[in-house]
Amino acid sequence: MTAATPQLVVHRDKELMAQAAAARLITRIVDAQAARGAASVVLTGGRNGNALLAAIAASPARDAIDWARLDLWWGDERFLPSGDPERNAVQARAELLDAVPLDPARVHEMPASDGVDGSDVDAAAARYAEELAKAAGPADRLRVPAFDVLLLGVGPDTHVASLFPEHPGVRETELTVVGVRGAPKPPPTRISLTLPAIRAAREVWLLAAGEDKADAVALALSGPGELQAPASGAHGTGRTLWLLDRAAADRLPPQLYPPASA
Ligand SMILES: O=C(O)[C@H](O)[C@@H](O)[C@H](O)[C@H](O)COP(=O)(O)O
């Protein structure tokens, strides 16, 4: 088995999946901080990503994390004004970030459409790429930090971050961050990490719950090209983990994963 080989964990339902993923992420961050003095996590937007953050907020174990030594990044962002409730960062702050003592200098939101770059989404994407490059270490080949965990929700069309099937962003092989226009999932204009940037992460965790994701999960895990199924191109240098509920795993051959937790 290689790091790109997906490992699957299937939970009874989406609530349990969010709770279990939160416990897993808390432990992973604590271990990274114990080993290296700091940790870096890339957050995802979407219902499952937000449910995970809410579960961390409610966890008695949450303050095992040294919040001041945690770097937070985003895998994608809706290119909207900074306070827009549709922004992933605004939702993440409401679910968790405003309730914990993070170091503001270590919370790296993607630029908003009312920022210094105005409505130029490509300039905003380049700015974020530069921020990632500054945070990269000498050993980080690709001018992005070696994220400990990079979280991705999975869309019903197998998109991850804001990389949609057959769209330009999923074809990008050089840039680490791109502007996205005409996204099939509203809002249409977004900023996204590219697959090369995603693949620089030590661990990539893909979150999918609900029967509306069953076809996407089955397609992405059937070995298609990343152009047709971007989620299939999302893997880490050390681990690729799919966190599912039974409904999202419904179209998978049962031998592909151990029985769901009771
Ligand atoms: O900005 C976004 O919309 C998200 O980053 C997006 O990639 C999301 O993770 C998937 O669409 C899954 O969303 P759900 O978990 O809500 O199905």
mmCIF file of C-alpha atoms and ligand atoms in Angstrom:
data_model
loop_
_atom_site.group_PDB
_atom_site.id
_atom_site.type_symbol
_atom_site.label_atom_id
_atom_site.label_comp_id
_atom_site.label_asym_id
_atom_site.label_seq_id
_atom_site.Cartn_x
_atom_site.Cartn_y
_atom_site.Cartn_z
ATOM 1 C CA MET A 1 0.000 0.000 0.000
ATOM 2 C CA THR A 2 1.346 3.460 -0.869
ATOM 3 C CA ALA A 3 0.468 6.781 0.758
ATOM 4 C CA ALA A 4 -1.782 7.480 -2.209
ATOM 5 C CA THR A 5 -3.776 4.306 -1.606
ATOM 6 C CA PRO A 6 -7.014 5.480 -0.021
ATOM 7 C CA GLN A 7 -7.729 4.182 3.465
ATOM 8 C CA LEU A 8 -11.438 4.147 4.266
ATOM 9 C CA VAL A 9 -13.231 4.515 7.580
ATOM 10 C CA VAL A 10 -17.009 4.255 7.479
ATOM 11 C CA HIS A 11 -19.131 5.483 10.355
ATOM 12 C CA ARG A 12 -22.799 4.823 11.133
ATOM 13 C CA ASP A 13 -24.015 8.304 10.138
ATOM 14 C CA LYS A 14 -22.805 11.822 9.403
ATOM 15 C CA GLU A 15 -23.076 12.978 12.993
ATOM 16 C CA LEU A 16 -20.834 10.183 14.234
ATOM 17 C CA MET A 17 -18.471 10.761 11.292
ATOM 18 C CA ALA A 18 -18.079 14.431 12.321
ATOM 19 C CA GLN A 19 -17.470 13.522 15.980
ATOM 20 C CA ALA A 20 -14.966 10.798 15.103
ATOM 21 C CA ALA A 21 -13.165 13.031 12.609
ATOM 22 C CA ALA A 22 -12.949 15.766 15.232
ATOM 23 C CA ALA A 23 -11.416 13.365 17.759
ATOM 24 C CA ARG A 24 -9.009 12.143 15.099
ATOM 25 C CA LEU A 25 -7.971 15.687 14.139
ATOM 26 C CA ILE A 26 -7.468 16.786 17.762
ATOM 27 C CA THR A 27 -5.179 13.805 18.318
ATOM 28 C CA ARG A 28 -3.296 14.403 15.072
ATOM 29 C CA ILE A 29 -2.668 18.059 15.949
ATOM 30 C CA VAL A 30 -1.552 17.195 19.499
ATOM 31 C CA ASP A 31 0.861 14.577 18.141
ATOM 32 C CA ALA A 32 2.274 17.009 15.550
ATOM 33 C CA GLN A 33 2.785 19.685 18.187
ATOM 34 C CA ALA A 34 4.477 17.190 20.501
ATOM 35 C CA ALA A 35 6.772 16.059 17.707
ATOM 36 C CA ARG A 36 7.600 19.390 16.068
ATOM 37 C CA GLY A 37 6.356 22.155 18.338
ATOM 38 C CA ALA A 38 3.659 23.309 15.938
ATOM 39 C CA ALA A 39 1.015 21.960 13.561
ATOM 40 C CA SER A 40 -0.550 23.131 10.325
ATOM 41 C CA VAL A 41 -4.025 22.234 9.097
ATOM 42 C CA VAL A 42 -5.886 23.177 5.926
ATOM 43 C CA LEU A 43 -9.611 23.678 6.477
ATOM 44 C CA THR A 44 -12.399 22.977 4.023
ATOM 45 C CA GLY A 45 -15.730 24.668 3.540
ATOM 46 C CA GLY A 46 -19.000 22.829 3.255
ATOM 47 C CA ARG A 47 -21.387 21.135 5.665
ATOM 48 C CA ASN A 48 -19.087 18.275 6.642
ATOM 49 C CA GLY A 49 -16.118 20.557 7.156
ATOM 50 C CA ASN A 50 -18.186 22.867 9.317
ATOM 51 C CA ALA A 51 -19.692 19.947 11.273
ATOM 52 C CA LEU A 52 -16.177 18.767 12.065
ATOM 53 C CA LEU A 53 -15.235 22.215 13.410
ATOM 54 C CA ALA A 54 -18.415 22.355 15.493
ATOM 55 C CA ALA A 55 -17.585 18.931 16.941
ATOM 56 C CA ILE A 56 -14.114 20.152 17.922
ATOM 57 C CA ALA A 57 -15.655 23.224 19.552
ATOM 58 C CA ALA A 58 -17.901 20.966 21.652
ATOM 59 C CA SER A 59 -15.155 18.476 22.508
ATOM 60 C CA PRO A 60 -13.869 18.327 26.098
ATOM 61 C CA ALA A 61 -10.483 17.415 24.572
ATOM 62 C CA ARG A 62 -10.242 20.526 22.390
ATOM 63 C CA ASP A 63 -7.853 22.355 24.683
ATOM 64 C CA ALA A 64 -5.344 19.570 24.469
ATOM 65 C CA ILE A 65 -4.430 21.547 21.350
ATOM 66 C CA ASP A 66 -1.991 24.416 21.905
ATOM 67 C CA TRP A 67 -4.035 26.813 19.797
ATOM 68 C CA ALA A 68 -1.289 29.443 19.740
ATOM 69 C CA ARG A 69 0.970 27.009 17.865
ATOM 70 C CA LEU A 70 -1.502 25.997 15.178
ATOM 71 C CA ASP A 71 -1.295 27.334 11.616
ATOM 72 C CA LEU A 72 -4.604 27.320 9.789
ATOM 73 C CA TRP A 73 -4.957 27.600 6.015
ATOM 74 C CA TRP A 74 -7.867 27.116 3.625
ATOM 75 C CA GLY A 75 -8.170 24.725 0.709
ATOM 76 C CA ASP A 76 -10.564 27.055 -1.036
ATOM 77 C CA GLU A 77 -12.663 30.134 -0.493
ATOM 78 C CA ARG A 78 -15.595 31.825 -2.065
ATOM 79 C CA PHE A 79 -14.333 35.132 -3.542
ATOM 80 C CA LEU A 80 -16.776 37.413 -1.714
ATOM 81 C CA PRO A 81 -16.486 40.465 0.576
ATOM 82 C CA SER A 82 -14.661 39.661 3.833
ATOM 83 C CA GLY A 83 -17.729 39.587 6.079
ATOM 84 C CA ASP A 84 -19.962 37.646 3.719
ATOM 85 C CA PRO A 85 -21.631 34.750 5.594
ATOM 86 C CA GLU A 86 -21.029 32.548 2.553
ATOM 87 C CA ARG A 87 -17.251 32.727 3.037
ATOM 88 C CA ASN A 88 -15.679 29.549 4.393
ATOM 89 C CA ALA A 89 -13.553 31.567 6.824
ATOM 90 C CA VAL A 90 -16.597 33.390 8.211
ATOM 91 C CA GLN A 91 -18.326 30.050 8.764
ATOM 92 C CA ALA A 92 -15.215 28.496 10.336
ATOM 93 C CA ARG A 93 -14.893 31.404 12.756
ATOM 94 C CA ALA A 94 -18.512 31.009 13.782
ATOM 95 C CA GLU A 95 -18.163 27.242 14.275
ATOM 96 C CA LEU A 96 -14.864 27.225 16.178
ATOM 97 C CA LEU A 97 -12.114 29.729 15.479
ATOM 98 C CA ASP A 98 -13.574 32.675 17.404
ATOM 99 C CA ALA A 99 -13.915 30.471 20.498
ATOM 100 C CA VAL A 100 -10.281 29.353 20.814
ATOM 101 C CA PRO A 101 -7.058 31.331 21.512
ATOM 102 C CA LEU A 102 -5.432 31.090 18.088
ATOM 103 C CA ASP A 103 -2.519 33.347 17.170
ATOM 104 C CA PRO A 104 -4.136 35.679 14.584
ATOM 105 C CA ALA A 105 -0.848 35.803 12.672
ATOM 106 C CA ARG A 106 -1.135 32.055 12.136
ATOM 107 C CA VAL A 107 -4.685 32.098 10.710
ATOM 108 C CA HIS A 108 -4.235 32.491 6.968
ATOM 109 C CA GLU A 109 -7.553 33.375 5.349
ATOM 110 C CA MET A 110 -7.704 33.496 1.580
ATOM 111 C CA PRO A 111 -8.187 37.075 0.241
ATOM 112 C CA ALA A 112 -11.666 38.536 -0.001
ATOM 113 C CA SER A 113 -13.114 40.411 -2.961
ATOM 114 C CA ASP A 114 -13.035 43.704 -1.000
ATOM 115 C CA GLY A 115 -9.336 43.364 -0.220
ATOM 116 C CA VAL A 116 -6.250 44.948 -1.772
ATOM 117 C CA ASP A 117 -6.695 43.043 -5.029
ATOM 118 C CA GLY A 118 -10.271 44.228 -5.472
ATOM 119 C CA SER A 119 -12.172 41.990 -7.873
ATOM 120 C CA ASP A 120 -9.006 40.548 -9.467
ATOM 121 C CA VAL A 121 -9.327 36.922 -8.332
ATOM 122 C CA ASP A 122 -6.116 35.881 -10.109
ATOM 123 C CA ALA A 123 -4.115 38.530 -8.229
ATOM 124 C CA ALA A 124 -5.751 37.402 -4.999
ATOM 125 C CA ALA A 125 -4.811 33.782 -5.748
ATOM 126 C CA ALA A 126 -1.220 34.816 -6.474
ATOM 127 C CA ARG A 127 -1.106 36.667 -3.154
ATOM 128 C CA TYR A 128 -2.122 33.546 -1.283
ATOM 129 C CA ALA A 129 0.428 31.488 -3.195
ATOM 130 C CA GLU A 130 3.073 33.972 -2.024
ATOM 131 C CA GLU A 131 1.891 33.654 1.581
ATOM 132 C CA LEU A 132 2.186 29.875 1.301
ATOM 133 C CA ALA A 133 5.660 30.181 -0.246
ATOM 134 C CA LYS A 134 6.845 32.379 2.634
ATOM 135 C CA ALA A 135 5.666 29.723 5.093
ATOM 136 C CA ALA A 136 7.332 26.877 3.219
ATOM 137 C CA GLY A 137 10.421 25.346 4.731
ATOM 138 C CA PRO A 138 13.729 24.600 2.967
ATOM 139 C CA ALA A 139 12.691 20.942 2.619
ATOM 140 C CA ASP A 140 9.298 21.803 1.137
ATOM 141 C CA ARG A 141 9.839 21.075 -2.505
ATOM 142 C CA LEU A 142 6.722 22.792 -3.751
ATOM 143 C CA ARG A 143 6.780 26.265 -2.032
ATOM 144 C CA VAL A 144 3.945 25.297 0.294
ATOM 145 C CA PRO A 145 4.321 24.122 3.899
ATOM 146 C CA ALA A 146 4.097 20.368 4.472
ATOM 147 C CA PHE A 147 0.636 20.563 6.019
ATOM 148 C CA ASP A 148 0.025 17.975 8.727
ATOM 149 C CA VAL A 149 -3.603 17.478 7.701
ATOM 150 C CA LEU A 150 -5.418 18.864 4.682
ATOM 151 C CA LEU A 151 -9.206 18.499 4.948
ATOM 152 C CA LEU A 152 -11.419 18.253 1.869
ATOM 153 C CA GLY A 153 -15.154 17.982 1.555
ATOM 154 C CA VAL A 154 -16.216 16.003 -1.522
ATOM 155 C CA GLY A 155 -18.891 17.365 -3.831
ATOM 156 C CA PRO A 156 -21.582 15.226 -5.509
ATOM 157 C CA ASP A 157 -19.661 15.718 -8.781
ATOM 158 C CA THR A 158 -16.410 14.583 -7.038
ATOM 159 C CA HIS A 159 -15.038 18.130 -6.794
ATOM 160 C CA VAL A 160 -12.679 18.916 -3.926
ATOM 161 C CA ALA A 161 -11.771 22.428 -2.792
ATOM 162 C CA SER A 162 -12.892 24.455 -5.824
ATOM 163 C CA LEU A 163 -11.461 22.043 -8.374
ATOM 164 C CA PHE A 164 -14.317 20.877 -10.551
ATOM 165 C CA PRO A 165 -14.348 18.104 -13.147
ATOM 166 C CA GLU A 166 -12.944 19.173 -16.538
ATOM 167 C CA HIS A 167 -12.417 22.771 -15.298
ATOM 168 C CA PRO A 168 -9.095 24.622 -15.802
ATOM 169 C CA GLY A 169 -8.150 24.531 -12.106
ATOM 170 C CA VAL A 170 -7.994 20.749 -11.996
ATOM 171 C CA ARG A 171 -5.549 20.764 -14.944
ATOM 172 C CA GLU A 172 -3.097 23.124 -13.208
ATOM 173 C CA THR A 173 0.284 21.483 -12.652
ATOM 174 C CA GLU A 174 2.559 24.422 -11.777
ATOM 175 C CA LEU A 175 0.696 27.005 -9.687
ATOM 176 C CA THR A 176 -0.215 26.205 -6.078
ATOM 177 C CA VAL A 177 -3.256 28.504 -5.953
ATOM 178 C CA VAL A 178 -5.656 29.501 -8.729
ATOM 179 C CA GLY A 179 -8.578 31.809 -9.300
ATOM 180 C CA VAL A 180 -11.742 29.941 -10.299
ATOM 181 C CA ARG A 181 -14.499 31.435 -12.463
ATOM 182 C CA GLY A 182 -17.773 29.842 -13.439
ATOM 183 C CA ALA A 183 -17.730 27.273 -10.640
ATOM 184 C CA PRO A 184 -20.750 24.941 -10.972
ATOM 185 C CA LYS A 185 -21.256 25.276 -7.208
ATOM 186 C CA PRO A 186 -22.277 28.840 -6.307
ATOM 187 C CA PRO A 187 -20.812 31.322 -5.817
ATOM 188 C CA PRO A 188 -19.119 31.111 -9.207
ATOM 189 C CA THR A 189 -15.889 32.948 -8.354
ATOM 190 C CA ARG A 190 -13.502 31.256 -5.955
ATOM 191 C CA ILE A 191 -9.882 30.747 -4.949
ATOM 192 C CA SER A 192 -8.524 27.210 -4.659
ATOM 193 C CA LEU A 193 -5.409 25.248 -3.888
ATOM 194 C CA THR A 194 -4.425 23.110 -6.863
ATOM 195 C CA LEU A 195 -3.861 19.353 -6.826
ATOM 196 C CA PRO A 196 -0.067 19.752 -6.630
ATOM 197 C CA ALA A 197 -0.505 21.913 -3.517
ATOM 198 C CA ILE A 198 -2.999 19.442 -2.025
ATOM 199 C CA ARG A 199 -0.588 16.586 -2.684
ATOM 200 C CA ALA A 200 2.141 18.374 -0.680
ATOM 201 C CA ALA A 201 0.223 17.625 2.524
ATOM 202 C CA ARG A 202 1.421 14.848 4.798
ATOM 203 C CA GLU A 203 -2.136 13.612 5.249
ATOM 204 C CA VAL A 204 -5.179 14.329 3.080
ATOM 205 C CA TRP A 205 -8.541 13.541 4.685
ATOM 206 C CA LEU A 206 -11.614 13.516 2.449
ATOM 207 C CA LEU A 207 -14.995 13.901 4.138
ATOM 208 C CA ALA A 208 -18.197 12.636 2.524
ATOM 209 C CA ALA A 209 -21.540 11.866 4.139
ATOM 210 C CA GLY A 210 -25.059 11.331 2.906
ATOM 211 C CA GLU A 211 -26.543 9.307 0.097
ATOM 212 C CA ASP A 212 -26.113 12.248 -2.296
ATOM 213 C CA LYS A 213 -22.376 11.523 -2.186
ATOM 214 C CA ALA A 214 -22.580 7.754 -2.791
ATOM 215 C CA ASP A 215 -22.094 8.000 -6.553
ATOM 216 C CA ALA A 216 -19.225 10.480 -6.200
ATOM 217 C CA VAL A 217 -17.458 8.283 -3.650
ATOM 218 C CA ALA A 218 -17.861 5.181 -5.797
ATOM 219 C CA LEU A 219 -16.624 7.005 -8.903
ATOM 220 C CA ALA A 220 -13.661 8.670 -7.207
ATOM 221 C CA LEU A 221 -12.509 5.374 -5.660
ATOM 222 C CA SER A 222 -12.926 3.413 -8.895
ATOM 223 C CA GLY A 223 -9.659 4.767 -10.273
ATOM 224 C CA PRO A 224 -10.816 7.362 -12.797
ATOM 225 C CA GLY A 225 -8.605 10.237 -13.973
ATOM 226 C CA GLU A 226 -8.432 13.307 -11.746
ATOM 227 C CA LEU A 227 -9.775 15.399 -14.627
ATOM 228 C CA GLN A 228 -13.066 13.516 -14.518
ATOM 229 C CA ALA A 229 -13.011 13.010 -10.731
ATOM 230 C CA PRO A 230 -10.801 15.560 -8.935
ATOM 231 C CA ALA A 231 -11.239 13.791 -5.573
ATOM 232 C CA SER A 232 -9.342 10.819 -7.025
ATOM 233 C CA GLY A 233 -6.277 13.041 -7.425
ATOM 234 C CA ALA A 234 -6.292 14.208 -3.799
ATOM 235 C CA HIS A 235 -3.715 12.249 -1.849
ATOM 236 C CA GLY A 236 -1.091 12.933 0.773
ATOM 237 C CA THR A 237 2.611 12.179 0.935
ATOM 238 C CA GLY A 238 2.038 10.056 4.034
ATOM 239 C CA ARG A 239 -1.645 9.139 4.092
ATOM 240 C CA THR A 240 -4.901 9.452 2.154
ATOM 241 C CA LEU A 241 -7.946 8.882 4.348
ATOM 242 C CA TRP A 242 -11.602 8.835 3.314
ATOM 243 C CA LEU A 243 -13.944 9.492 6.241
ATOM 244 C CA LEU A 244 -17.443 8.393 5.254
ATOM 245 C CA ASP A 245 -20.776 7.499 6.664
ATOM 246 C CA ARG A 246 -22.655 4.369 5.628
ATOM 247 C CA ALA A 247 -24.892 6.301 3.210
ATOM 248 C CA ALA A 248 -21.952 7.753 1.297
ATOM 249 C CA ALA A 249 -20.283 4.318 1.187
ATOM 250 C CA ASP A 250 -23.438 2.636 -0.079
ATOM 251 C CA ARG A 251 -22.234 2.120 -3.664
ATOM 252 C CA LEU A 252 -18.824 0.739 -2.704
ATOM 253 C CA PRO A 253 -18.005 -2.975 -2.892
ATOM 254 C CA PRO A 254 -18.266 -4.106 0.773
ATOM 255 C CA GLN A 255 -14.818 -5.702 0.631
ATOM 256 C CA LEU A 256 -13.306 -2.219 0.110
ATOM 257 C CA TYR A 257 -13.701 -1.233 3.763
ATOM 258 C CA PRO A 258 -14.206 -2.765 7.195
ATOM 259 C CA PRO A 259 -17.766 -2.812 8.547
ATOM 260 C CA ALA A 260 -19.032 0.542 9.745
ATOM 261 C CA SER A 261 -18.923 1.163 13.468
ATOM 262 C CA ALA A 262 -22.127 -0.201 14.966
HETATM 263 O O1 LIG B 1 -16.220 26.056 -0.709
HETATM 264 C C1 LIG B 1 -16.819 24.979 -0.769
HETATM 265 O O2 LIG B 1 -17.976 24.864 -1.152
HETATM 266 C C2 LIG B 1 -16.173 23.735 -0.262
HETATM 267 O O3 LIG B 1 -14.862 23.854 0.002
HETATM 268 C C3 LIG B 1 -16.491 22.569 -1.150
HETATM 269 O O4 LIG B 1 -15.373 21.976 -1.761
HETATM 270 C C4 LIG B 1 -17.187 21.560 -0.268
HETATM 271 O O5 LIG B 1 -16.245 20.998 0.642
HETATM 272 C C5 LIG B 1 -17.845 20.463 -1.057
HETATM 273 O O6 LIG B 1 -18.710 21.069 -2.003
HETATM 274 C C6 LIG B 1 -18.649 19.544 -0.129
HETATM 275 O O7 LIG B 1 -19.597 20.320 0.551
HETATM 276 P P1 LIG B 1 -20.639 19.607 1.589
HETATM 277 O O8 LIG B 1 -19.781 18.997 2.663
HETATM 278 O O9 LIG B 1 -21.495 20.742 2.070
HETATM 279 O O10 LIG B 1 -21.381 18.572 0.792
#
